C-alpha cells in the first residue's frame, strides 16, 4: 500500500469513528433534570418522553399523543419511559396525552413528587392556560402546577 492509500484509509477510519461516537452521544438519554420523575421535552422535530409511569397503558397513551402531535411520525418520538409500579401516579393519562399534542417547540415538562413545572414561551396566553388545566387533570389536585417562562 502506498502512502496516499494509507492516508485515505486512516481518514476513512477516523470519519467512521467520529460518526459512531456522534450516534452514541445522540441516542443516549439525557439525565433527568433535578430529579424529575417524568420529563417531556418538545424539541426540533421530535418529542422526548423520559422517566417512569406506573403502567403500559399510560406509556402507550403518551407515545400515541406524541405521535399524533408529530403528524404520525413515530420515529420522531423518543421513548425512554420505564414502566414501574412504584412510579408517581397519573390520574388521567388521556389529559397528559392531550398536553403532549398541545405542546409547542421548546416546551419542557418536569414532574416531581408534589409539583409539575411546564416551561412555556408565554405563561399568560390561552394555550398555556389550557396546558395548566390539562396538567391539573393529568396529575390530580394534590400536585402543584407551575407554568414558567422558557429560559
JSON list of C-alpha atoms in Angstrom, two decimals:
[
{"chain": "A", "resi": 1, "resn": "UNK", "atom": "CA", "xyz": [0.00, 0.00, 0.00]},
{"chain": "A", "resi": 2, "resn": "UNK", "atom": "CA", "xyz": [1.41, 3.36, -0.91]},
{"chain": "A", "resi": 3, "resn": "UNK", "atom": "CA", "xyz": [1.42, 6.41, 1.34]},
{"chain": "A", "resi": 4, "resn": "UNK", "atom": "CA", "xyz": [-1.62, 8.04, -0.32]},
{"chain": "A", "resi": 5, "resn": "UNK", "atom": "CA", "xyz": [-3.74, 4.88, 0.06]},
{"chain": "A", "resi": 6, "resn": "UNK", "atom": "CA", "xyz": [-2.77, 4.56, 3.73]},
{"chain": "A", "resi": 7, "resn": "UNK", "atom": "CA", "xyz": [-3.68, 8.19, 4.35]},
{"chain": "A", "resi": 8, "resn": "UNK", "atom": "CA", "xyz": [-7.10, 7.70, 2.72]},
{"chain": "A", "resi": 9, "resn": "UNK", "atom": "CA", "xyz": [-7.70, 4.53, 4.78]},
{"chain": "A", "resi": 10, "resn": "UNK", "atom": "CA", "xyz": [-6.80, 6.35, 8.01]},
{"chain": "A", "resi": 11, "resn": "UNK", "atom": "CA", "xyz": [-9.09, 9.22, 7.07]},
{"chain": "A", "resi": 12, "resn": "UNK", "atom": "CA", "xyz": [-11.99, 6.82, 6.44]},
{"chain": "A", "resi": 13, "resn": "UNK", "atom": "CA", "xyz": [-11.40, 5.11, 9.79]},
{"chain": "A", "resi": 14, "resn": "UNK", "atom": "CA", "xyz": [-11.30, 8.47, 11.61]},
{"chain": "A", "resi": 15, "resn": "UNK", "atom": "CA", "xyz": [-14.55, 9.62, 9.97]},
{"chain": "A", "resi": 16, "resn": "UNK", "atom": "CA", "xyz": [-16.25, 6.32, 10.82]},
{"chain": "A", "resi": 17, "resn": "UNK", "atom": "CA", "xyz": [-15.11, 6.54, 14.45]},
{"chain": "A", "resi": 18, "resn": "UNK", "atom": "CA", "xyz": [-16.33, 10.13, 14.75]},
{"chain": "A", "resi": 19, "resn": "UNK", "atom": "CA", "xyz": [-19.68, 9.14, 13.24]},
{"chain": "A", "resi": 20, "resn": "UNK", "atom": "CA", "xyz": [-20.06, 6.23, 15.65]},
{"chain": "A", "resi": 21, "resn": "UNK", "atom": "CA", "xyz": [-19.26, 8.50, 18.62]},
{"chain": "A", "resi": 22, "resn": "UNK", "atom": "CA", "xyz": [-21.83, 11.06, 17.43]},
{"chain": "A", "resi": 23, "resn": "UNK", "atom": "CA", "xyz": [-24.54, 8.40, 17.04]},
{"chain": "A", "resi": 24, "resn": "UNK", "atom": "CA", "xyz": [-23.80, 7.03, 20.51]},
{"chain": "A", "resi": 25, "resn": "UNK", "atom": "CA", "xyz": [-23.96, 10.51, 22.09]},
{"chain": "A", "resi": 26, "resn": "UNK", "atom": "CA", "xyz": [-27.14, 11.44, 20.20]},
{"chain": "A", "resi": 27, "resn": "UNK", "atom": "CA", "xyz": [-29.01, 8.29, 21.27]},
{"chain": "A", "resi": 28, "resn": "UNK", "atom": "CA", "xyz": [-28.06, 8.30, 24.95]},
{"chain": "A", "resi": 29, "resn": "UNK", "atom": "CA", "xyz": [-30.85, 9.53, 27.22]},
{"chain": "A", "resi": 30, "resn": "UNK", "atom": "CA", "xyz": [-30.24, 12.89, 28.83]},
{"chain": "A", "resi": 31, "resn": "UNK", "atom": "CA", "xyz": [-30.12, 12.76, 32.62]},
{"chain": "A", "resi": 32, "resn": "UNK", "atom": "CA", "xyz": [-33.39, 13.87, 34.22]},
{"chain": "A", "resi": 33, "resn": "UNK", "atom": "CA", "xyz": [-33.21, 17.49, 35.36]},
{"chain": "A", "resi": 34, "resn": "UNK", "atom": "CA", "xyz": [-33.07, 17.93, 39.14]},
{"chain": "A", "resi": 35, "resn": "UNK", "atom": "CA", "xyz": [-34.52, 14.53, 39.96]},
{"chain": "A", "resi": 36, "resn": "UNK", "atom": "CA", "xyz": [-37.60, 14.90, 37.78]},
{"chain": "A", "resi": 37, "resn": "UNK", "atom": "CA", "xyz": [-39.62, 11.72, 37.91]},
{"chain": "A", "resi": 38, "resn": "UNK", "atom": "CA", "xyz": [-41.22, 12.32, 34.50]},
{"chain": "A", "resi": 39, "resn": "UNK", "atom": "CA", "xyz": [-39.97, 14.64, 31.77]},
{"chain": "A", "resi": 40, "resn": "UNK", "atom": "CA", "xyz": [-41.38, 15.59, 28.41]},
{"chain": "A", "resi": 41, "resn": "UNK", "atom": "CA", "xyz": [-39.43, 17.83, 26.03]},
{"chain": "A", "resi": 42, "resn": "UNK", "atom": "CA", "xyz": [-40.68, 19.21, 22.74]},
{"chain": "A", "resi": 43, "resn": "UNK", "atom": "CA", "xyz": [-37.67, 19.98, 20.54]},
{"chain": "A", "resi": 44, "resn": "UNK", "atom": "CA", "xyz": [-36.74, 20.24, 16.91]},
{"chain": "A", "resi": 45, "resn": "UNK", "atom": "CA", "xyz": [-38.87, 17.81, 15.02]},
{"chain": "A", "resi": 46, "resn": "UNK", "atom": "CA", "xyz": [-39.35, 15.45, 17.94]},
{"chain": "A", "resi": 47, "resn": "UNK", "atom": "CA", "xyz": [-40.62, 14.78, 21.43]},
{"chain": "A", "resi": 48, "resn": "UNK", "atom": "CA", "xyz": [-38.67, 13.11, 24.23]},
{"chain": "A", "resi": 49, "resn": "UNK", "atom": "CA", "xyz": [-40.56, 11.13, 26.88]},
{"chain": "A", "resi": 50, "resn": "UNK", "atom": "CA", "xyz": [-38.36, 10.22, 29.84]},
{"chain": "A", "resi": 51, "resn": "UNK", "atom": "CA", "xyz": [-38.83, 8.86, 33.34]},
{"chain": "A", "resi": 52, "resn": "UNK", "atom": "CA", "xyz": [-41.31, 6.36, 34.72]},
{"chain": "A", "resi": 53, "resn": "UNK", "atom": "CA", "xyz": [-45.03, 5.65, 34.59]},
{"chain": "A", "resi": 54, "resn": "UNK", "atom": "CA", "xyz": [-46.99, 3.04, 36.53]},
{"chain": "A", "resi": 55, "resn": "UNK", "atom": "CA", "xyz": [-48.37, 1.05, 33.63]},
{"chain": "A", "resi": 56, "resn": "UNK", "atom": "CA", "xyz": [-48.03, 0.29, 29.95]},
{"chain": "A", "resi": 57, "resn": "UNK", "atom": "CA", "xyz": [-51.39, 1.94, 29.19]},
{"chain": "A", "resi": 58, "resn": "UNK", "atom": "CA", "xyz": [-50.06, 5.34, 30.39]},
{"chain": "A", "resi": 59, "resn": "UNK", "atom": "CA", "xyz": [-46.86, 4.80, 28.42]},
{"chain": "A", "resi": 60, "resn": "UNK", "atom": "CA", "xyz": [-48.85, 3.95, 25.30]},
{"chain": "A", "resi": 61, "resn": "UNK", "atom": "CA", "xyz": [-51.14, 6.99, 25.72]},
{"chain": "A", "resi": 62, "resn": "UNK", "atom": "CA", "xyz": [-48.11, 9.31, 25.90]},
{"chain": "A", "resi": 63, "resn": "UNK", "atom": "CA", "xyz": [-46.43, 7.73, 22.88]},
{"chain": "A", "resi": 64, "resn": "UNK", "atom": "CA", "xyz": [-49.67, 7.95, 20.88]},
{"chain": "A", "resi": 65, "resn": "UNK", "atom": "CA", "xyz": [-50.15, 11.60, 21.92]},
{"chain": "A", "resi": 66, "resn": "UNK", "atom": "CA", "xyz": [-46.60, 12.43, 20.83]},
{"chain": "A", "resi": 67, "resn": "UNK", "atom": "CA", "xyz": [-47.02, 10.57, 17.56]},
{"chain": "A", "resi": 68, "resn": "UNK", "atom": "CA", "xyz": [-50.27, 12.43, 16.86]},
{"chain": "A", "resi": 69, "resn": "UNK", "atom": "CA", "xyz": [-48.59, 15.76, 17.68]},
{"chain": "A", "resi": 70, "resn": "UNK", "atom": "CA", "xyz": [-45.89, 14.95, 15.12]},
{"chain": "A", "resi": 71, "resn": "UNK", "atom": "CA", "xyz": [-48.36, 14.05, 12.38]},
{"chain": "A", "resi": 72, "resn": "UNK", "atom": "CA", "xyz": [-47.85, 10.31, 12.70]},
{"chain": "A", "resi": 73, "resn": "UNK", "atom": "CA", "xyz": [-44.05, 10.45, 12.65]},
{"chain": "A", "resi": 74, "resn": "UNK", "atom": "CA", "xyz": [-43.46, 7.76, 15.29]},
{"chain": "A", "resi": 75, "resn": "UNK", "atom": "CA", "xyz": [-39.73, 7.71, 14.56]},
{"chain": "A", "resi": 76, "resn": "UNK", "atom": "CA", "xyz": [-39.50, 11.27, 15.95]},
{"chain": "A", "resi": 77, "resn": "UNK", "atom": "CA", "xyz": [-40.79, 10.15, 19.37]},
{"chain": "A", "resi": 78, "resn": "UNK", "atom": "CA", "xyz": [-38.01, 9.19, 21.75]},
{"chain": "A", "resi": 79, "resn": "UNK", "atom": "CA", "xyz": [-39.50, 6.95, 24.45]},
{"chain": "A", "resi": 80, "resn": "UNK", "atom": "CA", "xyz": [-37.29, 6.42, 27.49]},
{"chain": "A", "resi": 81, "resn": "UNK", "atom": "CA", "xyz": [-40.26, 5.77, 29.75]},
{"chain": "A", "resi": 82, "resn": "UNK", "atom": "CA", "xyz": [-39.91, 2.90, 32.15]},
{"chain": "A", "resi": 83, "resn": "UNK", "atom": "CA", "xyz": [-42.99, 1.08, 33.38]},
{"chain": "A", "resi": 84, "resn": "UNK", "atom": "CA", "xyz": [-42.54, 0.86, 37.14]},
{"chain": "A", "resi": 85, "resn": "UNK", "atom": "CA", "xyz": [-45.34, 0.14, 39.64]},
{"chain": "A", "resi": 86, "resn": "UNK", "atom": "CA", "xyz": [-43.64, 2.49, 42.14]},
{"chain": "A", "resi": 87, "resn": "UNK", "atom": "CA", "xyz": [-43.78, 5.48, 39.74]},
{"chain": "A", "resi": 88, "resn": "UNK", "atom": "CA", "xyz": [-45.85, 8.51, 40.67]},
{"chain": "A", "resi": 89, "resn": "UNK", "atom": "CA", "xyz": [-49.50, 8.15, 39.68]},
{"chain": "A", "resi": 90, "resn": "UNK", "atom": "CA", "xyz": [-51.03, 9.77, 36.64]},
{"chain": "A", "resi": 91, "resn": "UNK", "atom": "CA", "xyz": [-54.66, 10.49, 37.46]},
{"chain": "A", "resi": 92, "resn": "UNK", "atom": "CA", "xyz": [-55.69, 10.94, 33.81]},
{"chain": "A", "resi": 93, "resn": "UNK", "atom": "CA", "xyz": [-53.30, 9.69, 31.11]},
{"chain": "A", "resi": 94, "resn": "UNK", "atom": "CA", "xyz": [-55.62, 10.97, 28.35]},
{"chain": "A", "resi": 95, "resn": "UNK", "atom": "CA", "xyz": [-55.22, 14.54, 29.68]},
{"chain": "A", "resi": 96, "resn": "UNK", "atom": "CA", "xyz": [-51.44, 14.16, 29.71]},
{"chain": "A", "resi": 97, "resn": "UNK", "atom": "CA", "xyz": [-51.55, 12.81, 26.15]},
{"chain": "A", "resi": 98, "resn": "UNK", "atom": "CA", "xyz": [-53.66, 15.86, 25.18]},
{"chain": "A", "resi": 99, "resn": "UNK", "atom": "CA", "xyz": [-50.99, 18.10, 26.70]},
{"chain": "A", "resi": 100, "resn": "UNK", "atom": "CA", "xyz": [-48.37, 16.34, 24.58]},
{"chain": "A", "resi": 101, "resn": "UNK", "atom": "CA", "xyz": [-50.45, 17.07, 21.47]},
{"chain": "A", "resi": 102, "resn": "UNK", "atom": "CA", "xyz": [-50.95, 20.71, 22.54]},
{"chain": "A", "resi": 103, "resn": "UNK", "atom": "CA", "xyz": [-47.25, 21.33, 23.29]},
{"chain": "A", "resi": 104, "resn": "UNK", "atom": "CA", "xyz": [-45.03, 23.58, 21.24]},
{"chain": "A", "resi": 105, "resn": "UNK", "atom": "CA", "xyz": [-41.37, 23.69, 20.26]},
{"chain": "A", "resi": 106, "resn": "UNK", "atom": "CA", "xyz": [-39.25, 24.37, 23.34]},
{"chain": "A", "resi": 107, "resn": "UNK", "atom": "CA", "xyz": [-41.82, 23.38, 25.98]},
{"chain": "A", "resi": 108, "resn": "UNK", "atom": "CA", "xyz": [-40.37, 21.30, 28.80]},
{"chain": "A", "resi": 109, "resn": "UNK", "atom": "CA", "xyz": [-42.37, 19.48, 31.46]},
{"chain": "A", "resi": 110, "resn": "UNK", "atom": "CA", "xyz": [-40.81, 18.22, 34.69]},
{"chain": "A", "resi": 111, "resn": "UNK", "atom": "CA", "xyz": [-42.98, 16.22, 37.08]},
{"chain": "A", "resi": 112, "resn": "UNK", "atom": "CA", "xyz": [-41.78, 15.82, 40.65]},
{"chain": "A", "resi": 113, "resn": "UNK", "atom": "CA", "xyz": [-43.47, 14.21, 43.63]},
{"chain": "A", "resi": 114, "resn": "UNK", "atom": "CA", "xyz": [-45.57, 17.23, 44.68]},
{"chain": "A", "resi": 115, "resn": "UNK", "atom": "CA", "xyz": [-45.31, 19.61, 41.74]},
{"chain": "A", "resi": 116, "resn": "UNK", "atom": "CA", "xyz": [-45.09, 19.81, 37.98]},
{"chain": "A", "resi": 117, "resn": "UNK", "atom": "CA", "xyz": [-43.31, 22.60, 36.13]},
{"chain": "A", "resi": 118, "resn": "UNK", "atom": "CA", "xyz": [-44.01, 23.39, 32.50]},
{"chain": "A", "resi": 119, "resn": "UNK", "atom": "CA", "xyz": [-41.67, 25.83, 30.78]},
{"chain": "A", "resi": 120, "resn": "UNK", "atom": "CA", "xyz": [-43.56, 27.69, 28.01]},
{"chain": "A", "resi": 121, "resn": "UNK", "atom": "CA", "xyz": [-42.99, 30.70, 25.74]},
{"chain": "A", "resi": 122, "resn": "UNK", "atom": "CA", "xyz": [-45.82, 32.77, 27.25]},
{"chain": "A", "resi": 123, "resn": "UNK", "atom": "CA", "xyz": [-47.22, 31.63, 30.63]},
{"chain": "A", "resi": 124, "resn": "UNK", "atom": "CA", "xyz": [-50.19, 34.01, 30.35]},
{"chain": "A", "resi": 125, "resn": "UNK", "atom": "CA", "xyz": [-51.55, 33.02, 26.95]},
{"chain": "A", "resi": 126, "resn": "UNK", "atom": "CA", "xyz": [-54.58, 30.84, 26.19]},
{"chain": "A", "resi": 127, "resn": "UNK", "atom": "CA", "xyz": [-52.55, 27.79, 25.13]},
{"chain": "A", "resi": 128, "resn": "UNK", "atom": "CA", "xyz": [-50.62, 27.86, 28.40]},
{"chain": "A", "resi": 129, "resn": "UNK", "atom": "CA", "xyz": [-53.85, 28.20, 30.41]},
{"chain": "A", "resi": 130, "resn": "UNK", "atom": "CA", "xyz": [-55.20, 25.14, 28.60]},
{"chain": "A", "resi": 131, "resn": "UNK", "atom": "CA", "xyz": [-51.93, 23.32, 29.34]},
{"chain": "A", "resi": 132, "resn": "UNK", "atom": "CA", "xyz": [-52.28, 24.14, 33.06]},
{"chain": "A", "resi": 133, "resn": "UNK", "atom": "CA", "xyz": [-55.81, 22.67, 33.11]},
{"chain": "A", "resi": 134, "resn": "UNK", "atom": "CA", "xyz": [-54.67, 19.52, 31.34]},
{"chain": "A", "resi": 135, "resn": "UNK", "atom": "CA", "xyz": [-51.78, 19.09, 33.75]},
{"chain": "A", "resi": 136, "resn": "UNK", "atom": "CA", "xyz": [-54.02, 19.50, 36.78]},
{"chain": "A", "resi": 137, "resn": "UNK", "atom": "CA", "xyz": [-56.38, 16.83, 35.44]},
{"chain": "A", "resi": 138, "resn": "UNK", "atom": "CA", "xyz": [-53.44, 14.60, 34.49]},
{"chain": "A", "resi": 139, "resn": "UNK", "atom": "CA", "xyz": [-51.71, 14.72, 37.87]},
{"chain": "A", "resi": 140, "resn": "UNK", "atom": "CA", "xyz": [-54.62, 15.41, 40.23]},
{"chain": "A", "resi": 141, "resn": "UNK", "atom": "CA", "xyz": [-55.45, 18.12, 42.76]},
{"chain": "A", "resi": 142, "resn": "UNK", "atom": "CA", "xyz": [-52.59, 17.27, 45.15]},
{"chain": "A", "resi": 143, "resn": "UNK", "atom": "CA", "xyz": [-49.90, 18.24, 42.62]},
{"chain": "A", "resi": 144, "resn": "UNK", "atom": "CA", "xyz": [-48.99, 21.92, 42.33]},
{"chain": "A", "resi": 145, "resn": "UNK", "atom": "CA", "xyz": [-48.81, 23.06, 38.70]},
{"chain": "A", "resi": 146, "resn": "UNK", "atom": "CA", "xyz": [-46.37, 25.82, 37.83]},
{"chain": "A", "resi": 147, "resn": "UNK", "atom": "CA", "xyz": [-46.01, 27.48, 34.43]},
{"chain": "A", "resi": 148, "resn": "UNK", "atom": "CA", "xyz": [-42.64, 29.13, 33.99]},
{"chain": "A", "resi": 149, "resn": "UNK", "atom": "CA", "xyz": [-41.09, 31.19, 31.22]},
{"chain": "A", "resi": 150, "resn": "UNK", "atom": "CA", "xyz": [-38.71, 29.33, 28.96]},
{"chain": "A", "resi": 151, "resn": "UNK", "atom": "CA", "xyz": [-35.10, 30.32, 29.66]}
]
